[in-house]
Amino acid sequence: ILKSKGGVLFIDGDASIFKKDESRFNSKELLYKISSMIAEIPGNHAIILAENEHSKDIITQNLNSNGVRNFNHTFYFKDYSEEQLLQILKLELEKHNLYLSEKASEKMYQYIKGVCTRRELGYANARTMKQIADSIAETFYAKPHHNSNQIEYSDVELFKWHDFTTKKRIGFITSEEP
């Protein structure tokens, strides 16, 4: 709030740090901090709180019900398309001075399509593309390459989308080994 006075404060409400109750920076703590800082510091404050649609605006609702009444403008943006997510991935890879070959690009597009099939899990976003790019770069630079900065199919062929169930299941895991 202090740094954003006269400007904009952006809060990523979907960041994992706000999702854990034991975290020092959970949503309840965030609510308290924002409410008290706004009360203590006069003036106008522009706060952008980004939350996934599936989180049901929990932080926003908490702010409104606990005294931050002017937190009332809500804008909804469409999710990124698979093509846009691939472009974000490519831009993130460029930050590592890396580029996807055509076959690697096709492979990652198929992977992204798989990720997008389960948007309710929250994985199909720019943060995920950054994490994937960081993972690709880390793996790429750990291997000896022939002075190339191009990601080949073989560098990403192990990226496979595994569909995760959202229902809790009870059962046993069996192994073929004794």
mmCIF file of C-alpha atoms in Angstrom:
data_model
loop_
_atom_site.group_PDB
_atom_site.id
_atom_site.type_symbol
_atom_site.label_atom_id
_atom_site.label_comp_id
_atom_site.label_asym_id
_atom_site.label_seq_id
_atom_site.Cartn_x
_atom_site.Cartn_y
_atom_site.Cartn_z
ATOM 1 C CA ILE A 1 0.000 0.000 0.000
ATOM 2 C CA LEU A 2 2.852 2.373 0.852
ATOM 3 C CA LYS A 3 4.718 1.700 -2.373
ATOM 4 C CA SER A 4 1.568 1.942 -4.479
ATOM 5 C CA LYS A 5 0.292 5.238 -2.998
ATOM 6 C CA GLY A 6 -0.845 7.251 -5.963
ATOM 7 C CA GLY A 7 -0.336 4.195 -8.173
ATOM 8 C CA VAL A 8 -1.548 0.639 -8.454
ATOM 9 C CA LEU A 9 -1.044 -2.336 -6.161
ATOM 10 C CA PHE A 10 -1.335 -5.688 -7.959
ATOM 11 C CA ILE A 11 -2.036 -8.762 -5.833
ATOM 12 C CA ASP A 12 -2.034 -12.228 -7.335
ATOM 13 C CA GLY A 13 -4.782 -13.765 -5.242
ATOM 14 C CA ASP A 14 -4.127 -17.185 -6.748
ATOM 15 C CA ALA A 15 -0.514 -17.318 -5.595
ATOM 16 C CA SER A 16 0.098 -20.422 -3.514
ATOM 17 C CA ILE A 17 1.287 -18.285 -0.607
ATOM 18 C CA PHE A 18 -2.301 -17.081 -0.046
ATOM 19 C CA LYS A 19 -3.862 -20.538 -0.249
ATOM 20 C CA LYS A 20 -2.206 -22.082 2.811
ATOM 21 C CA ASP A 21 -3.826 -21.444 6.184
ATOM 22 C CA GLU A 22 -0.477 -21.882 7.950
ATOM 23 C CA SER A 23 1.207 -19.328 5.693
ATOM 24 C CA ARG A 24 2.158 -15.990 7.206
ATOM 25 C CA PHE A 25 0.570 -14.392 4.159
ATOM 26 C CA ASN A 26 -2.708 -16.277 3.863
ATOM 27 C CA SER A 27 -5.865 -14.547 2.649
ATOM 28 C CA LYS A 28 -6.986 -13.681 6.198
ATOM 29 C CA GLU A 29 -3.689 -11.953 6.889
ATOM 30 C CA LEU A 30 -3.875 -10.182 3.535
ATOM 31 C CA LEU A 31 -7.385 -8.992 4.374
ATOM 32 C CA TYR A 32 -6.240 -7.636 7.727
ATOM 33 C CA LYS A 33 -3.182 -5.899 6.267
ATOM 34 C CA ILE A 34 -5.073 -4.244 3.417
ATOM 35 C CA SER A 35 -7.931 -3.119 5.671
ATOM 36 C CA SER A 36 -5.622 -1.632 8.298
ATOM 37 C CA MET A 37 -3.255 0.013 5.798
ATOM 38 C CA ILE A 38 -6.116 1.646 3.886
ATOM 39 C CA ALA A 39 -7.564 2.935 7.151
ATOM 40 C CA GLU A 40 -4.172 4.330 8.273
ATOM 41 C CA ILE A 41 -3.049 5.872 4.988
ATOM 42 C CA PRO A 42 -5.397 8.531 3.642
ATOM 43 C CA GLY A 43 -5.977 8.967 -0.056
ATOM 44 C CA ASN A 44 -7.076 6.906 -2.978
ATOM 45 C CA HIS A 45 -5.747 3.432 -3.488
ATOM 46 C CA ALA A 46 -5.959 1.393 -6.655
ATOM 47 C CA ILE A 47 -5.759 -2.305 -5.912
ATOM 48 C CA ILE A 48 -5.971 -5.007 -8.526
ATOM 49 C CA LEU A 49 -6.684 -8.388 -7.037
ATOM 50 C CA ALA A 50 -6.365 -11.153 -9.595
ATOM 51 C CA GLU A 51 -8.220 -14.338 -8.728
ATOM 52 C CA ASN A 52 -9.083 -17.398 -10.737
ATOM 53 C CA GLU A 53 -12.782 -17.609 -11.524
ATOM 54 C CA HIS A 54 -12.909 -20.957 -9.762
ATOM 55 C CA SER A 55 -11.751 -19.434 -6.461
ATOM 56 C CA LYS A 56 -15.185 -17.727 -6.307
ATOM 57 C CA ASP A 57 -13.723 -14.321 -5.379
ATOM 58 C CA ILE A 58 -13.042 -15.463 -1.800
ATOM 59 C CA ILE A 59 -10.526 -12.724 -1.037
ATOM 60 C CA THR A 60 -12.688 -10.046 -2.675
ATOM 61 C CA GLN A 61 -15.750 -11.170 -0.700
ATOM 62 C CA ASN A 62 -13.727 -11.136 2.521
ATOM 63 C CA LEU A 63 -12.501 -7.627 1.811
ATOM 64 C CA ASN A 64 -16.017 -6.352 1.112
ATOM 65 C CA SER A 65 -17.522 -7.995 4.198
ATOM 66 C CA ASN A 66 -14.758 -6.709 6.473
ATOM 67 C CA GLY A 67 -14.773 -3.011 5.816
ATOM 68 C CA VAL A 68 -13.053 -2.508 2.477
ATOM 69 C CA ARG A 69 -16.288 -1.336 0.872
ATOM 70 C CA ASN A 70 -14.930 0.414 -2.196
ATOM 71 C CA PHE A 71 -13.460 -2.790 -3.536
ATOM 72 C CA ASN A 72 -16.340 -3.108 -5.912
ATOM 73 C CA HIS A 73 -15.263 -3.083 -9.534
ATOM 74 C CA THR A 74 -14.953 -6.565 -10.925
ATOM 75 C CA PHE A 75 -13.683 -7.312 -14.392
ATOM 76 C CA TYR A 76 -13.709 -10.783 -15.864
ATOM 77 C CA PHE A 77 -11.238 -11.770 -18.546
ATOM 78 C CA LYS A 78 -11.428 -14.829 -20.738
ATOM 79 C CA ASP A 79 -8.852 -17.530 -20.171
ATOM 80 C CA TYR A 80 -5.903 -17.598 -22.533
ATOM 81 C CA SER A 81 -6.396 -19.827 -25.569
ATOM 82 C CA GLU A 82 -4.011 -22.686 -26.254
ATOM 83 C CA GLU A 83 -2.381 -20.578 -28.976
ATOM 84 C CA GLN A 84 -1.902 -17.636 -26.609
ATOM 85 C CA LEU A 85 -0.427 -19.907 -23.939
ATOM 86 C CA LEU A 86 2.023 -21.342 -26.467
ATOM 87 C CA GLN A 87 3.029 -17.792 -27.403
ATOM 88 C CA ILE A 88 3.553 -16.969 -23.706
ATOM 89 C CA LEU A 89 5.678 -20.106 -23.351
ATOM 90 C CA LYS A 90 7.785 -19.027 -26.323
ATOM 91 C CA LEU A 91 8.225 -15.532 -24.876
ATOM 92 C CA GLU A 92 9.285 -17.004 -21.537
ATOM 93 C CA LEU A 93 11.777 -19.275 -23.302
ATOM 94 C CA GLU A 94 13.198 -16.258 -25.154
ATOM 95 C CA LYS A 95 14.074 -14.784 -21.758
ATOM 96 C CA HIS A 96 16.378 -17.800 -21.402
ATOM 97 C CA ASN A 97 17.655 -17.200 -24.949
ATOM 98 C CA LEU A 98 15.937 -20.399 -26.084
ATOM 99 C CA TYR A 99 13.634 -21.109 -29.029
ATOM 100 C CA LEU A 100 11.377 -24.042 -29.879
ATOM 101 C CA SER A 101 11.932 -25.990 -33.085
ATOM 102 C CA GLU A 102 8.817 -26.626 -35.142
ATOM 103 C CA LYS A 103 8.438 -30.200 -33.834
ATOM 104 C CA ALA A 104 9.071 -29.103 -30.240
ATOM 105 C CA SER A 105 6.526 -26.330 -30.671
ATOM 106 C CA GLU A 106 3.938 -28.842 -31.928
ATOM 107 C CA LYS A 107 4.684 -31.125 -28.970
ATOM 108 C CA MET A 108 4.272 -28.296 -26.455
ATOM 109 C CA TYR A 109 1.070 -27.163 -28.152
ATOM 110 C CA GLN A 110 -0.385 -30.646 -27.666
ATOM 111 C CA TYR A 111 0.759 -30.610 -24.039
ATOM 112 C CA ILE A 112 -0.861 -27.199 -23.478
ATOM 113 C CA LYS A 113 -4.095 -28.471 -25.041
ATOM 114 C CA GLY A 114 -4.078 -31.238 -22.437
ATOM 115 C CA VAL A 115 -3.496 -28.755 -19.635
ATOM 116 C CA CYS A 116 -6.388 -26.633 -20.895
ATOM 117 C CA THR A 117 -8.814 -29.554 -20.768
ATOM 118 C CA ARG A 118 -8.941 -29.218 -16.988
ATOM 119 C CA ARG A 119 -8.995 -25.453 -16.410
ATOM 120 C CA GLU A 120 -10.808 -25.924 -13.110
ATOM 121 C CA LEU A 121 -7.512 -27.172 -11.734
ATOM 122 C CA GLY A 122 -6.070 -23.724 -12.401
ATOM 123 C CA TYR A 123 -3.091 -24.856 -14.434
ATOM 124 C CA ALA A 124 -3.789 -23.101 -17.734
ATOM 125 C CA ASN A 125 -2.295 -19.680 -17.055
ATOM 126 C CA ALA A 126 0.750 -17.531 -17.719
ATOM 127 C CA ARG A 127 2.371 -18.554 -14.417
ATOM 128 C CA THR A 128 2.263 -22.182 -15.520
ATOM 129 C CA MET A 129 3.866 -21.278 -18.865
ATOM 130 C CA LYS A 130 6.663 -19.488 -16.996
ATOM 131 C CA GLN A 131 7.208 -22.527 -14.775
ATOM 132 C CA ILE A 132 7.268 -24.829 -17.801
ATOM 133 C CA ALA A 133 9.741 -22.530 -19.579
ATOM 134 C CA ASP A 134 11.973 -22.437 -16.492
ATOM 135 C CA SER A 135 11.850 -26.232 -16.294
ATOM 136 C CA ILE A 136 12.695 -26.625 -19.978
ATOM 137 C CA ALA A 137 15.575 -24.138 -19.691
ATOM 138 C CA GLU A 138 16.980 -25.812 -16.579
ATOM 139 C CA THR A 139 16.922 -29.228 -18.246
ATOM 140 C CA PHE A 140 18.256 -27.865 -21.542
ATOM 141 C CA TYR A 141 21.239 -26.112 -19.977
ATOM 142 C CA ALA A 142 22.040 -29.141 -17.799
ATOM 143 C CA LYS A 143 22.696 -31.243 -20.924
ATOM 144 C CA PRO A 144 25.648 -30.775 -23.232
ATOM 145 C CA HIS A 145 24.464 -29.200 -26.483
ATOM 146 C CA HIS A 146 26.261 -28.306 -29.639
ATOM 147 C CA ASN A 147 26.262 -24.525 -29.218
ATOM 148 C CA SER A 148 22.596 -24.279 -30.033
ATOM 149 C CA ASN A 149 19.821 -22.417 -28.309
ATOM 150 C CA GLN A 150 17.055 -24.298 -30.071
ATOM 151 C CA ILE A 151 14.842 -26.658 -28.111
ATOM 152 C CA GLU A 152 14.358 -29.839 -30.121
ATOM 153 C CA TYR A 153 11.569 -32.398 -29.849
ATOM 154 C CA SER A 154 13.876 -34.698 -27.859
ATOM 155 C CA ASP A 155 14.224 -31.951 -25.222
ATOM 156 C CA VAL A 156 10.466 -31.851 -24.562
ATOM 157 C CA GLU A 157 9.254 -35.308 -25.574
ATOM 158 C CA LEU A 158 8.809 -36.343 -21.940
ATOM 159 C CA PHE A 159 6.218 -33.610 -21.323
ATOM 160 C CA LYS A 160 3.021 -35.603 -20.999
ATOM 161 C CA TRP A 161 -0.281 -34.376 -19.675
ATOM 162 C CA HIS A 162 -1.715 -36.655 -17.013
ATOM 163 C CA ASP A 163 -5.365 -35.943 -16.301
ATOM 164 C CA PHE A 164 -5.863 -35.678 -12.557
ATOM 165 C CA THR A 165 -9.183 -36.479 -10.973
ATOM 166 C CA THR A 166 -10.693 -33.875 -8.676
ATOM 167 C CA LYS A 167 -12.589 -36.527 -6.726
ATOM 168 C CA LYS A 168 -10.913 -38.120 -3.746
ATOM 169 C CA ARG A 169 -10.501 -41.815 -4.207
ATOM 170 C CA ILE A 170 -9.800 -44.591 -1.774
ATOM 171 C CA GLY A 171 -7.848 -47.601 -2.842
ATOM 172 C CA PHE A 172 -4.599 -49.454 -2.865
ATOM 173 C CA ILE A 173 -1.576 -49.013 -5.050
ATOM 174 C CA THR A 174 -0.164 -52.312 -6.154
ATOM 175 C CA SER A 175 3.259 -52.951 -7.510
ATOM 176 C CA GLU A 176 4.552 -55.690 -9.749
ATOM 177 C CA GLU A 177 7.753 -55.816 -7.720
ATOM 178 C CA PRO A 178 7.852 -57.792 -4.449
#
